[in-house]
Coordinates of C-alpha atoms and ligand atoms in Angstrom, one line a residue:
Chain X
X1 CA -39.6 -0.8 -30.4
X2 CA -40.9 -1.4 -26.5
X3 CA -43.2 -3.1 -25.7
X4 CA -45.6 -2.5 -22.7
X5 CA -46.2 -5.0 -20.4
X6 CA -49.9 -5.8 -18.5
X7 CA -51.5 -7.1 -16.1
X8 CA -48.3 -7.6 -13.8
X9 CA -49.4 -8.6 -9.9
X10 CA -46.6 -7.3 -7.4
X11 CA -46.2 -9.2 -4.3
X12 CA -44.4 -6.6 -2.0
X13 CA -43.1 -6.7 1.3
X14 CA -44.7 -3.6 3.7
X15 CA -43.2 -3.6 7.3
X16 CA -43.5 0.7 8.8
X17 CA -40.7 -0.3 11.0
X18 CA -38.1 -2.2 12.5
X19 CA -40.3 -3.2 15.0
X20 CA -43.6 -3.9 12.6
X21 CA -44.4 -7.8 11.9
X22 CA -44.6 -6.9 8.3
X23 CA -47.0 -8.7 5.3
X24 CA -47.1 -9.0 1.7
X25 CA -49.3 -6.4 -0.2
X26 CA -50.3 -7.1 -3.6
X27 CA -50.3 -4.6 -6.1
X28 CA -51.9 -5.1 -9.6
X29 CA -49.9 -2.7 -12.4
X30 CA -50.4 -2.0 -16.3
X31 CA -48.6 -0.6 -19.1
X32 CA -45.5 -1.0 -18.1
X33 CA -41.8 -0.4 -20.6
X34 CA -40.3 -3.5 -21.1
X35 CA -37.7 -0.2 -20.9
X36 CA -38.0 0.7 -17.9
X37 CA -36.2 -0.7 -15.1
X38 CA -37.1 -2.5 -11.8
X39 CA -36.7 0.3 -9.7
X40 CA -38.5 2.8 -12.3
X41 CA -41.3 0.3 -12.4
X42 CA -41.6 0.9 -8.6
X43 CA -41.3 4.1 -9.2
X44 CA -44.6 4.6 -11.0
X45 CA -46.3 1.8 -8.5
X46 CA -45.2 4.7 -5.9
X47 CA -47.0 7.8 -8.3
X48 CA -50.1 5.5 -8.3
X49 CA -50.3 4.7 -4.6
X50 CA -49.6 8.2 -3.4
X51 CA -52.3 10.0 -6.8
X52 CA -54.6 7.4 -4.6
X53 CA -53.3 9.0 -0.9
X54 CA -51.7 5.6 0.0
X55 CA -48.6 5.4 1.3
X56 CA -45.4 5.0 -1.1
X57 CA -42.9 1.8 -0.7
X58 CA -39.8 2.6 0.7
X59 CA -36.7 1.3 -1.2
X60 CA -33.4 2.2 -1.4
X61 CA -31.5 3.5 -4.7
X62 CA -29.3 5.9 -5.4
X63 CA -26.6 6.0 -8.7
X64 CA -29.3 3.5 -10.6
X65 CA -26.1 2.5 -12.4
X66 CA -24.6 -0.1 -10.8
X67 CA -21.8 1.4 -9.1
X68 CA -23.3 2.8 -5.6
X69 CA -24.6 -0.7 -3.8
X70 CA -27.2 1.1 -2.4
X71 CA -30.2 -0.8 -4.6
X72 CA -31.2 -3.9 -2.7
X73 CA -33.9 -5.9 -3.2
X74 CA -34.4 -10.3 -2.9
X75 CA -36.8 -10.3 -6.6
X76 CA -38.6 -13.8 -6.5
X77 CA -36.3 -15.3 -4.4
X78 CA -32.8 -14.0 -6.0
X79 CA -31.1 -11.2 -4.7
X80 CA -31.4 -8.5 -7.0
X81 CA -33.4 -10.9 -9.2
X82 CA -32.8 -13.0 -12.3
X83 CA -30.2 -11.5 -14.1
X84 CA -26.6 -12.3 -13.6
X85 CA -24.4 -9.7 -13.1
X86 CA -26.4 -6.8 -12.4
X87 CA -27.5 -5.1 -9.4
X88 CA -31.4 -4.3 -9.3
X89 CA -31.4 -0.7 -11.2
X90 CA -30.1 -2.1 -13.8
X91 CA -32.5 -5.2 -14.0
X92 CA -35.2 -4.4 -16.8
X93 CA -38.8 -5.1 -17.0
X94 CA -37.9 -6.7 -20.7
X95 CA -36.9 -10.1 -18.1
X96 CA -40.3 -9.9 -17.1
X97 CA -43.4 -11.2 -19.1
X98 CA -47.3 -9.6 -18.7
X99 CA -48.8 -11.5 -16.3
X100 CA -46.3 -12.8 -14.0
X101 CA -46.2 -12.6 -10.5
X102 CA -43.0 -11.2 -8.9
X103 CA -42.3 -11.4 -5.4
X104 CA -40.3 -8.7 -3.5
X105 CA -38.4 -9.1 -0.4
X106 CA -36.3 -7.2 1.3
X107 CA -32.8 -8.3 2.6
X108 CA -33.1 -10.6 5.3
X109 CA -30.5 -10.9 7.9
X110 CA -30.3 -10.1 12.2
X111 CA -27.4 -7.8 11.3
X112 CA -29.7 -5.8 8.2
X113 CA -32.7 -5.1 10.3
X114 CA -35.5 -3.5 8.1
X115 CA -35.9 0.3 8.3
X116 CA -39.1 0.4 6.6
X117 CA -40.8 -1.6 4.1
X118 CA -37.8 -2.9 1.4
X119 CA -34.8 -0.8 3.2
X120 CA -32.5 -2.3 5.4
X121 CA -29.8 -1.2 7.3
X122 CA -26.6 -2.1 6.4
X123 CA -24.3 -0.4 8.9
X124 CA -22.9 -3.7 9.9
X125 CA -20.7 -3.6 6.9
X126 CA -19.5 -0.6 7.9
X127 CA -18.4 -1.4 11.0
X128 CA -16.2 -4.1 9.3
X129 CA -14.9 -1.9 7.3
X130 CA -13.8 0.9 10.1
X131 CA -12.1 -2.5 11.5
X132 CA -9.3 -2.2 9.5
X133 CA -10.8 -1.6 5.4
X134 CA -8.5 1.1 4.5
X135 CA -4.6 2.0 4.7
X136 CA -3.1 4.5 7.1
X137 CA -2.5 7.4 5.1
X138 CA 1.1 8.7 4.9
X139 CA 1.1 12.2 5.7
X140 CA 3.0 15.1 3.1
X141 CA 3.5 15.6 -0.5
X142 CA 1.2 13.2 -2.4
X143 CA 3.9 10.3 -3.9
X144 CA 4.4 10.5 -7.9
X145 CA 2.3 8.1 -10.0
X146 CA 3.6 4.3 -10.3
X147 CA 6.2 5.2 -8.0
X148 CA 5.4 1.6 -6.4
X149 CA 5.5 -1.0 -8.6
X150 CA 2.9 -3.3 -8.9
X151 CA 2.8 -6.4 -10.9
X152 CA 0.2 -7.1 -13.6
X153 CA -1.4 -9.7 -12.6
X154 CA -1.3 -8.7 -9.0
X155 CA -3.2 -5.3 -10.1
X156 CA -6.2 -7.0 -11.9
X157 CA -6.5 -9.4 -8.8
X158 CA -7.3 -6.7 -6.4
X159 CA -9.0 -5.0 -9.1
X160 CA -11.3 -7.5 -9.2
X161 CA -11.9 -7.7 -5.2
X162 CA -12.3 -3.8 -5.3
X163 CA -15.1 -4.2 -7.6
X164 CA -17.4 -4.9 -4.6
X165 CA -20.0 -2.2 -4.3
X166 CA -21.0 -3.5 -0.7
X167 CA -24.8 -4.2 -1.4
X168 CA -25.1 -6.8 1.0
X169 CA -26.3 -9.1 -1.7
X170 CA -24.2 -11.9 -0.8
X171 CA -25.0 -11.8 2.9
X172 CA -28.8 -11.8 1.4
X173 CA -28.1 -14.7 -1.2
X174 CA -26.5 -16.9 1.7
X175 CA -28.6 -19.8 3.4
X176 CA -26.4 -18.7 6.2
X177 CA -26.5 -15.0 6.4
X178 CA -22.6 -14.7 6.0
X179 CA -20.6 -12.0 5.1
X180 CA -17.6 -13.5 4.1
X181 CA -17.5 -12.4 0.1
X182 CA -17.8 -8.8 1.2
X183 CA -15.5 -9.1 3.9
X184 CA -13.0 -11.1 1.8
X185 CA -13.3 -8.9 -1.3
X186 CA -12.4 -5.6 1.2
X187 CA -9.7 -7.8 2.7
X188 CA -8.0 -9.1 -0.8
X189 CA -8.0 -5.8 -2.7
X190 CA -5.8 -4.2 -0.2
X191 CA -3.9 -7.0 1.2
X192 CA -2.9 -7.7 -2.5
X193 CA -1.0 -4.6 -2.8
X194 CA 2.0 -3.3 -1.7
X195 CA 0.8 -0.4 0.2
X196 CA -1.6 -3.0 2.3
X197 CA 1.3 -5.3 3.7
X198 CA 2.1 -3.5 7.1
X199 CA -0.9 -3.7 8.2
X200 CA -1.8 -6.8 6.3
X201 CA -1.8 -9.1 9.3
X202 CA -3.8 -6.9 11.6
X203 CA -6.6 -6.0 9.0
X204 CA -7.2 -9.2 8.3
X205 CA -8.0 -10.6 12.2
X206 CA -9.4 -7.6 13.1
X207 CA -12.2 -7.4 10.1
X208 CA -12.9 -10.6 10.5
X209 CA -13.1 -10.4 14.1
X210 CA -15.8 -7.8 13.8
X211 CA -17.5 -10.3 10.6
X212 CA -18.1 -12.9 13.7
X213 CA -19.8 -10.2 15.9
X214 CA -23.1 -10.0 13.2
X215 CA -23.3 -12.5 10.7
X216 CA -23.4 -16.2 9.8
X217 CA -20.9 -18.3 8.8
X218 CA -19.6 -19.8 5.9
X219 CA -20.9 -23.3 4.3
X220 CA -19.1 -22.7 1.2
X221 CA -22.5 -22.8 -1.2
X222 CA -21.2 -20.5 -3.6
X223 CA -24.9 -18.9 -3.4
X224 CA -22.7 -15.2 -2.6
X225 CA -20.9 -15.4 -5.6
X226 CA -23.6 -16.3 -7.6
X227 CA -25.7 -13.2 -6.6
X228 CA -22.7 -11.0 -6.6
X229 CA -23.8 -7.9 -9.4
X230 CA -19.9 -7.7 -9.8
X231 CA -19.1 -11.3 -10.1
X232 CA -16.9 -11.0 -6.8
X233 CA -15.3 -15.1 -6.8
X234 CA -15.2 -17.0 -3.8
X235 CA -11.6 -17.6 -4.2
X236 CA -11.2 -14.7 -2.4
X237 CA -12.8 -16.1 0.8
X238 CA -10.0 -19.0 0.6
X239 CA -7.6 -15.9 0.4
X240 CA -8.9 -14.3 3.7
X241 CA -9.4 -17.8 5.5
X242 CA -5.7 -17.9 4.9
X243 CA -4.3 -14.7 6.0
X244 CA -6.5 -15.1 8.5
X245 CA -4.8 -18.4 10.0
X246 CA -1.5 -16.8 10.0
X247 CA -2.9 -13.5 11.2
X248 CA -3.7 -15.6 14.1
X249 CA -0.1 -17.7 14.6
X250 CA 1.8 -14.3 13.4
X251 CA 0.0 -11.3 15.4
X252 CA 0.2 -13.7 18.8
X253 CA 4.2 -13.9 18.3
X254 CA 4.0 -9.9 17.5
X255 CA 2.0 -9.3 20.3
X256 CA 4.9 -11.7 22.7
X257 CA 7.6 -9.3 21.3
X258 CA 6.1 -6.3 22.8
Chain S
X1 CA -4.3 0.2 13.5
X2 CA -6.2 1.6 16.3
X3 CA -7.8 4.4 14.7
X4 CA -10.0 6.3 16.6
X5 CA -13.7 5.6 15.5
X6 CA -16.2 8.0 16.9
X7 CA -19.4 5.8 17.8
X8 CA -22.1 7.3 16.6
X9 CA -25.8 7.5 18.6
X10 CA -28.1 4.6 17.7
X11 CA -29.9 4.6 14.5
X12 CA -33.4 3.0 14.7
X13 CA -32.8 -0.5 14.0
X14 CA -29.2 -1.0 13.6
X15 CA -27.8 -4.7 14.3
X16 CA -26.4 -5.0 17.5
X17 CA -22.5 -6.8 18.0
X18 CA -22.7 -9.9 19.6
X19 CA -20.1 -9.6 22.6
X20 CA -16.9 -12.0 23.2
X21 CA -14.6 -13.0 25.8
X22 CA -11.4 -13.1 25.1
X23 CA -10.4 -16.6 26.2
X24 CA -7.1 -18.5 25.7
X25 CA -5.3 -18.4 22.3
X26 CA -6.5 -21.8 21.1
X27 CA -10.5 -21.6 22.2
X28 CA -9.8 -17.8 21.1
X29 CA -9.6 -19.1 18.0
X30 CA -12.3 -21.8 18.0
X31 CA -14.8 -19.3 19.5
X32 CA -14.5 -17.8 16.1
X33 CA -16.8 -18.9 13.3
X34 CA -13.4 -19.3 10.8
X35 CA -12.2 -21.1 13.4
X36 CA -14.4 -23.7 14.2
X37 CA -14.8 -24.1 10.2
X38 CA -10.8 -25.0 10.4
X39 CA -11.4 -27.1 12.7
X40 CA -14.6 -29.2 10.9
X41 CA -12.1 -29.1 7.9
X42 CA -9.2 -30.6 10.0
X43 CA -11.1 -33.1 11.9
X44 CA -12.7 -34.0 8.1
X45 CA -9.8 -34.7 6.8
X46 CA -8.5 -37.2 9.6
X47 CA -12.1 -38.7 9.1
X48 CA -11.9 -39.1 5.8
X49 CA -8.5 -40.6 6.1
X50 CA -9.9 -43.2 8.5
X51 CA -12.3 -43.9 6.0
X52 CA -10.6 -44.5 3.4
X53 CA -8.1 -46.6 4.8
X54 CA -11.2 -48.4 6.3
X55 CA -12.3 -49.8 2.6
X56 CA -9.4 -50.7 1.2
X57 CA -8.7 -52.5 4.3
X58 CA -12.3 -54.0 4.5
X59 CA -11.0 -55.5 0.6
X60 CA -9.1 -58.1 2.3
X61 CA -13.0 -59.7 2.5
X62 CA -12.4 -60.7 -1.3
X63 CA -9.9 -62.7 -0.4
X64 CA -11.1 -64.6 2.3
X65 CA -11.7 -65.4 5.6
X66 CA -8.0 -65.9 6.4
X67 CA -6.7 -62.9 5.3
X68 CA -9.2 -60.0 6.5
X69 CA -9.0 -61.5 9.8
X70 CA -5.3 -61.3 9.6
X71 CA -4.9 -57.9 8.5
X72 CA -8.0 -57.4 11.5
X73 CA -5.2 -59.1 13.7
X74 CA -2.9 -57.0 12.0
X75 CA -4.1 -53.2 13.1
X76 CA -4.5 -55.0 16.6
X77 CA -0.3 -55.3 16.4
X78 CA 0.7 -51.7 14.8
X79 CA 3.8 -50.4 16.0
X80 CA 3.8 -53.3 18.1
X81 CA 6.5 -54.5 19.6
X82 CA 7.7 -51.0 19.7
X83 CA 3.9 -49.9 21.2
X84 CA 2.6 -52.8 23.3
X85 CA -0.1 -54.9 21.4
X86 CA -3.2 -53.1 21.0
X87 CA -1.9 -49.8 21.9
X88 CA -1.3 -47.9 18.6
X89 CA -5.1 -49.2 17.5
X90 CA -6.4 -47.7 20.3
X91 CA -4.1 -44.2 20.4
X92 CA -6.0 -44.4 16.8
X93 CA -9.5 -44.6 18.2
X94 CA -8.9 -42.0 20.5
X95 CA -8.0 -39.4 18.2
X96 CA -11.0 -40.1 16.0
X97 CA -13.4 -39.9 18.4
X98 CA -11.9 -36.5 19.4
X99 CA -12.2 -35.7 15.6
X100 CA -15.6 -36.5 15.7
X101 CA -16.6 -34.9 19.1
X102 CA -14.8 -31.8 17.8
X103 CA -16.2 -31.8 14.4
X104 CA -20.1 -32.4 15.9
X105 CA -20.0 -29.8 18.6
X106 CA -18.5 -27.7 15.6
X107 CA -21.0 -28.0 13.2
X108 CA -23.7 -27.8 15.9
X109 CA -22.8 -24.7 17.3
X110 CA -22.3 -23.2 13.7
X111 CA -25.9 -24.0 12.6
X112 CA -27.3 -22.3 15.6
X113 CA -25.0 -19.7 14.7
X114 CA -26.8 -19.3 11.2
X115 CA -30.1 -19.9 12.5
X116 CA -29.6 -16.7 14.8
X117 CA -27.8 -14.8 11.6
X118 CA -31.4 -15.0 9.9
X119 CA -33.7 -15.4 13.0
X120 CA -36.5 -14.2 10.3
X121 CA -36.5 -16.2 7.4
X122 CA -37.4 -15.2 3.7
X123 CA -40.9 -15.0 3.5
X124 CA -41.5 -15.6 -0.2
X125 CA -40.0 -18.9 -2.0
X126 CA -36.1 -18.9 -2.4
X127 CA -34.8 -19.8 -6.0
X128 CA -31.1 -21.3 -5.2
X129 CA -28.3 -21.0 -8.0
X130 CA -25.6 -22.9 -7.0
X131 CA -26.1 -24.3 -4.1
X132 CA -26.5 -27.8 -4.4
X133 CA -28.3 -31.2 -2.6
X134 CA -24.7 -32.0 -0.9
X135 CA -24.0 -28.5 0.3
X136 CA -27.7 -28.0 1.6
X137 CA -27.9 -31.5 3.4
X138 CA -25.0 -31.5 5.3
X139 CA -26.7 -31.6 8.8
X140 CA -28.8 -34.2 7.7
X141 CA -26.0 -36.4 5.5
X142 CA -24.1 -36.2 9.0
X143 CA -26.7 -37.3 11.4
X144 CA -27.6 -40.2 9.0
X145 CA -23.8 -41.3 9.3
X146 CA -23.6 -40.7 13.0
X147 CA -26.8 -42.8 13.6
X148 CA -25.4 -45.4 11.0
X149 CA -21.6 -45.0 13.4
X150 CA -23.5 -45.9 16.2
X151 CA -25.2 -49.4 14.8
X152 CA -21.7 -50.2 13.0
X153 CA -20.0 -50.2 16.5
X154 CA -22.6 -52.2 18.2
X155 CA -22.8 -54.2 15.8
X156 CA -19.8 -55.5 14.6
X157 CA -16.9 -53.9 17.5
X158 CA -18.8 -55.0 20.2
X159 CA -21.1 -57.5 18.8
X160 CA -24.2 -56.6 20.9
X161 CA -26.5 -56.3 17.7
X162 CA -24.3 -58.5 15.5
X163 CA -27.0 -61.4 15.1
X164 CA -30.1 -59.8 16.4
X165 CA -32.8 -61.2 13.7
X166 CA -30.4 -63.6 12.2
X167 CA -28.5 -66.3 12.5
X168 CA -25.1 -67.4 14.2
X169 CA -23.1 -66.1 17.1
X170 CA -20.4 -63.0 17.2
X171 CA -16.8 -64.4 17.6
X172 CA -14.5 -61.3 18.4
X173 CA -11.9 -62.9 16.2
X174 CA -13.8 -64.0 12.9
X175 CA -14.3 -60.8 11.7
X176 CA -15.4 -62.6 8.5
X177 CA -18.0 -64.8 9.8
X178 CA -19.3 -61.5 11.8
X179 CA -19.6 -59.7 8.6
X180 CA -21.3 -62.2 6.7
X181 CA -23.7 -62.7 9.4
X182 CA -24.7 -59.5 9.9
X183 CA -25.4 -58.8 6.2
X184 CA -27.0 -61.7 5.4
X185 CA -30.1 -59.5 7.5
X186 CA -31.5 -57.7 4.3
X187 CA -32.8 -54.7 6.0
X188 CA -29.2 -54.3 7.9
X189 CA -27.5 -54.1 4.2
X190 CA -29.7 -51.8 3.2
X191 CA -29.4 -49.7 6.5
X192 CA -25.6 -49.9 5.3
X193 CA -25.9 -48.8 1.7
X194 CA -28.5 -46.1 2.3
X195 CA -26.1 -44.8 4.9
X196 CA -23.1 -45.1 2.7
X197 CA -24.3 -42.4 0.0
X198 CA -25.5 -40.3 2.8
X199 CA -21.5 -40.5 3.8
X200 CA -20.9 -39.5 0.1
X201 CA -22.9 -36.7 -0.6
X202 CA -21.3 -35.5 3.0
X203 CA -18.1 -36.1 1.0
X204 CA -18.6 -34.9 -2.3
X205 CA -19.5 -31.0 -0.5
X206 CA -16.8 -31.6 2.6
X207 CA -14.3 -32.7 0.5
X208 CA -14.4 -30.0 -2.1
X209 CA -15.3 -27.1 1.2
X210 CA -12.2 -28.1 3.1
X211 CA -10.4 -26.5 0.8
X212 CA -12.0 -23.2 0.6
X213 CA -12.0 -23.4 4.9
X214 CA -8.5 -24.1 5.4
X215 CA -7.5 -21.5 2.3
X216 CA -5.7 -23.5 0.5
X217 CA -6.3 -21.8 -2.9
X218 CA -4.0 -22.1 -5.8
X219 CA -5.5 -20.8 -9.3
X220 CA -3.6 -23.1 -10.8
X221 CA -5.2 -26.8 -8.8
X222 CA -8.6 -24.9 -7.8
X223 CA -10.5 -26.7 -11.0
X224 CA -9.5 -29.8 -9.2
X225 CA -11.0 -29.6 -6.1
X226 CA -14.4 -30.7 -7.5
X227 CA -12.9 -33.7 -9.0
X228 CA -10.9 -34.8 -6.2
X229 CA -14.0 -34.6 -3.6
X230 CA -16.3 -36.7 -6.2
X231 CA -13.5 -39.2 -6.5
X232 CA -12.8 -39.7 -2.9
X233 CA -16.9 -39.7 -2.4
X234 CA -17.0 -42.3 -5.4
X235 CA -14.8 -43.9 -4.0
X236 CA -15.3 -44.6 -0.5
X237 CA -19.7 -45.2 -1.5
X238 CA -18.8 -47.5 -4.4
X239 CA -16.0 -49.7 -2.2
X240 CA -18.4 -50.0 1.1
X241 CA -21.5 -50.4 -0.9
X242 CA -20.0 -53.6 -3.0
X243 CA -19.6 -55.1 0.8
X244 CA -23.2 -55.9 1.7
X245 CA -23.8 -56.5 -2.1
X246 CA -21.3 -59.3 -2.3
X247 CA -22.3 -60.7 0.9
X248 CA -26.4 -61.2 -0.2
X249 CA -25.4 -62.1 -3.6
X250 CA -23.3 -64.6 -1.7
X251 CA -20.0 -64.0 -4.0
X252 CA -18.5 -63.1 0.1
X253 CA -20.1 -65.9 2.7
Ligands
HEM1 C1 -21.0 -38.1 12.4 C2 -21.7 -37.0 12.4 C3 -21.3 -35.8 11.5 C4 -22.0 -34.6 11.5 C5 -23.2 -34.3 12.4 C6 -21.4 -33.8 10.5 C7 -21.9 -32.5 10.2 C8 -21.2 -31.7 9.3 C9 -21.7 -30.4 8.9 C10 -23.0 -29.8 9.4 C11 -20.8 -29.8 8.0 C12 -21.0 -28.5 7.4 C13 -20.5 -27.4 8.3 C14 -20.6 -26.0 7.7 O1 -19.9 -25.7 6.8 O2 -21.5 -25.3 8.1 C15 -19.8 -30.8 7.9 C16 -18.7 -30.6 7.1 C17 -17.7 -31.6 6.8 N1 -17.8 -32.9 7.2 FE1 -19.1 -33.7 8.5 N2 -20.4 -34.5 9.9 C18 -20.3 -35.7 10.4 C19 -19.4 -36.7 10.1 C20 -18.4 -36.6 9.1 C21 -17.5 -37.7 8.7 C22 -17.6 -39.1 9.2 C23 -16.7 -37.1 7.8 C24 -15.5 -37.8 7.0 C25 -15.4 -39.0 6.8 C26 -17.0 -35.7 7.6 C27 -16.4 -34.9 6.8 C28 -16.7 -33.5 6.7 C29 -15.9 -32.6 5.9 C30 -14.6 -32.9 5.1 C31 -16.6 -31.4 6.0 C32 -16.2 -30.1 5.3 C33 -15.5 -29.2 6.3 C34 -15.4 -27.8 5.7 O3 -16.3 -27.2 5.1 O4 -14.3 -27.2 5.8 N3 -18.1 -35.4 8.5 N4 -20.0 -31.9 8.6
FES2 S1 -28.7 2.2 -7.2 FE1 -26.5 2.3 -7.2 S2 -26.0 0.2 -7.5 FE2 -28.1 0.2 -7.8

């Protein structure tokens, strides 16, 4: 059985552009399905305020299943709002109750500057990841299946760091604007494999390296973590602060042999 | 490594790199923000070593005047004859106020560092999981202890404060007597223990981050961490604290 929800009051972030001071716009919205889901909710604020010739919110979305980390959204004051676990298409109005007030914010960090209204960019991330988040493909026949052996527990591990969907909710959740989980997570799930040792040593100074030219740094609140949709664990920054170290004290002696 | 990475044009509104120069290997590395968090987590740890060795040294005041101002004589002949007298004590000093100089300028530079990372704050009301009172007060917990730093030294290392509103004159020698003195001022003892947690709840966060900075992470001892930082915190607050306490409840005088 759903239920509808009324009388909701939407506190929502417009900005038109990077440039744009920005406000909060209220918006007043009935008859909602405790069914429907954050981002369909906005989508039928969006059908109201353009049937009235307004303009419609921007926001970004794209798989609505939790896989793409292209939904963003700070939802009264939690990135990608109250539920744990989930990124914001697949938070449902059912958390909600008629007559609350929820605030919506986009991302807010120097290296995310707003696009327009609730989108950021998040091209910083991917400049971390052209650092050195991926392994230098062999070229010829592809390899047979399991033809590397990888242990168990070693599997899960980086299984668990390549979980991250690269949001940016972790660099929105921190006090500090730090982007340590997501750099961490990229780090671990290839530097825990077999196929990411040669390059082990260099990915890890050199993504870091590009980390420090945008974000904040890390106070170890645990807020990232926390926020993560994919329950990324911090342990995995105390992974890449140590490869890090000896990235430093190895690559320098590497770099002496040449 | 060095794959070639076309640059693309300039999409409106993307983040700009901040530039670095590359410097020598060591400030190379503490230009870094990992870095410098090494280097608060190193210089920590020799703080927190100091002290802890501090209180359990300060004990000795249960046992008397005689002994705490032989084991004060004590430090003062470390090493010695081996070190002339004096010389391992102050080798000791040095290296702490390096610690701290290092560990200040560290944590100053990395807050303006995270001021710039969000130069526009969150306009709507944040709703914090997990962060908690230590983790969030940090800046101020350590300006608390460095104003408290600065009182302890005049007061009872160099004396210049030591009696100031109360009674009795600072002999370099009679640690004791200095101690009792200077605590039987209520508002001083209260200065102290009010300082004291601050130096805590600095503990109970920096003692359980250290080990997330320096990466020393081991599934099997990480559920420990949180313990060990609120013992050492415990610890160090409930030692100090019992000082003043015993002094104006006269059990120490
Ligand atoms: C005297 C002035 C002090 C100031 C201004 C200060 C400030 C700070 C700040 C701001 C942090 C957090 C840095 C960050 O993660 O962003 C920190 C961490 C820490 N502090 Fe202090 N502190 C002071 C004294 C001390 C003392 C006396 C001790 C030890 C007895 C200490 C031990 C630590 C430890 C262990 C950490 C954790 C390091 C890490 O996260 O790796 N601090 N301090
Ligand atoms: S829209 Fe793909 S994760 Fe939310």
């Amino acid at each position: 059985m759903s239920h509808h929800l009324q009388n909701l009051v939407l506190k929502i972030w417009r900005q038109t552009g990077p440039n744009d001071a920005g406000h909060f716009e209220s918006y007043r919205i009935d008859d909602i399905s405790d069914e429907a889901s954050f981002l369909e909710m906005l989508d039928v604020l969006n059908e109201r305020l353009i049937a009235d010739g307004k303009e419609a919110i921007v926001f970004d979305h794209d798989c609505r299943e939790g896989i793409c980390g292209t939904c963003s959204l700070m939802i009264n004051g939690q990135a990608h709002g109250p539920q744990k676990g989930t990124a914001t298409c697949q938070l449902h109005m059912r958390t909600f109750r008629s007559g609350d007030e929820i605030v919506v914010e986009p991302w807010r960090a120097t290296a995310f500057p707003i696009i327009k209204d609730l989108m950021v960019d998040r091209a910083a991330f991917d400049r971390i990841i052209e650092a050195g988040g991926f392994i230098t493909a062999d070229t010829g026949g592809a390899p047979d299946a399991n033809l590397i052996p990888v242990p168990k527990p070693v599997a899960d591990a980086a299984m668990d760091a390549a979980e991250c969907i690269g949001c940016g909710a972790c660099v929105a959740a921190c006090p500090n604007g730090a982007a340590n989980l997501f750099t961490s997570a990229k780090i671990a799930h290839l530097n825990l494999l077999p196929q990411g040792q040669a390059e082990r040593y260099s990915r890890v100074e050199a993504m870091v390296d590009t980390m420090d030219q945008y974000f904040g740094s890390c106070t170890n609140h645990g807020e990232c973590e926390a926020a993560c949709p994919k329950g990324i664990s911090i342990d995995f920054i105390a992974m890449m602060n140590q490869d890090y170290r000896k990235a430093k004290f190895k690559n320098r002696k590497a770099l002496a042999r040449t | 490594m060095a794959q070639a990475v076309q640059t693309r044009g300039p999409v409106t509104g993307t983040a700009a790199a901040r530039t670095r120069r590359k410097k020598p290997f060591l400030l190379d590395l503490y230009s870094t923000a990992v870095g410098k968090k090494y280097v608060m987590a190193i210089t920590g740890i020799m703080m927190i070593g100091f002290v802890v060795a501090h209180m359990i040294g300060n004990l000795k005041m249960y046992l008397g005047a005689a002994d705490l101002n032989h084991y004060a004589d004590f430090l003062k002949h470390l090493l010695y004859p081996l070190a002339p007298k004096g010389v391992t004590l102050w080798l000791m000093r040095a290296g702490l106020l390096a610690a701290l100089v290092l560990h200040v300028h560290a944590a100053y530079s990395l807050t303006r560092l995270n001021h710039q990372a969000r130069a526009v704050k969150y306009q709507g009301p944040r709703d914090y999981q997990v962060a908690n009172f230590a983790s969030r007060t940090m800046r101020m917990t350590g300006i608390v202890v460095a104003l408290f730093l600065i009182w302890h030294l005049l007061d009872l290392t160099f004396g210049t404060v030591n009696t100031v509103g109360g009674s009795g004159t600072f002999v370099r020698e009679d640690v004791y007597q200095n101690v009792v003195n200077s605590f039987n001022r209520p508002v001083v003892a209260i200065f102290y223990i009010l300082a004291n947690i601050a130096l805590g709840v600095h503990l109970f966060h920096g003692t359980w981050s250290l080990f997330q900075s320096m990466g020393w992470n081991n599934p099997r001892f990480n559920s420990w961490r949180r313990g060990i930082a609120a013992g050492i915190a415990t610890l160090v607050v409930v030692g100090n604290v019992s000082f003043p306490i015993a002094v104006l409840t006269n059990v120490v005088g």
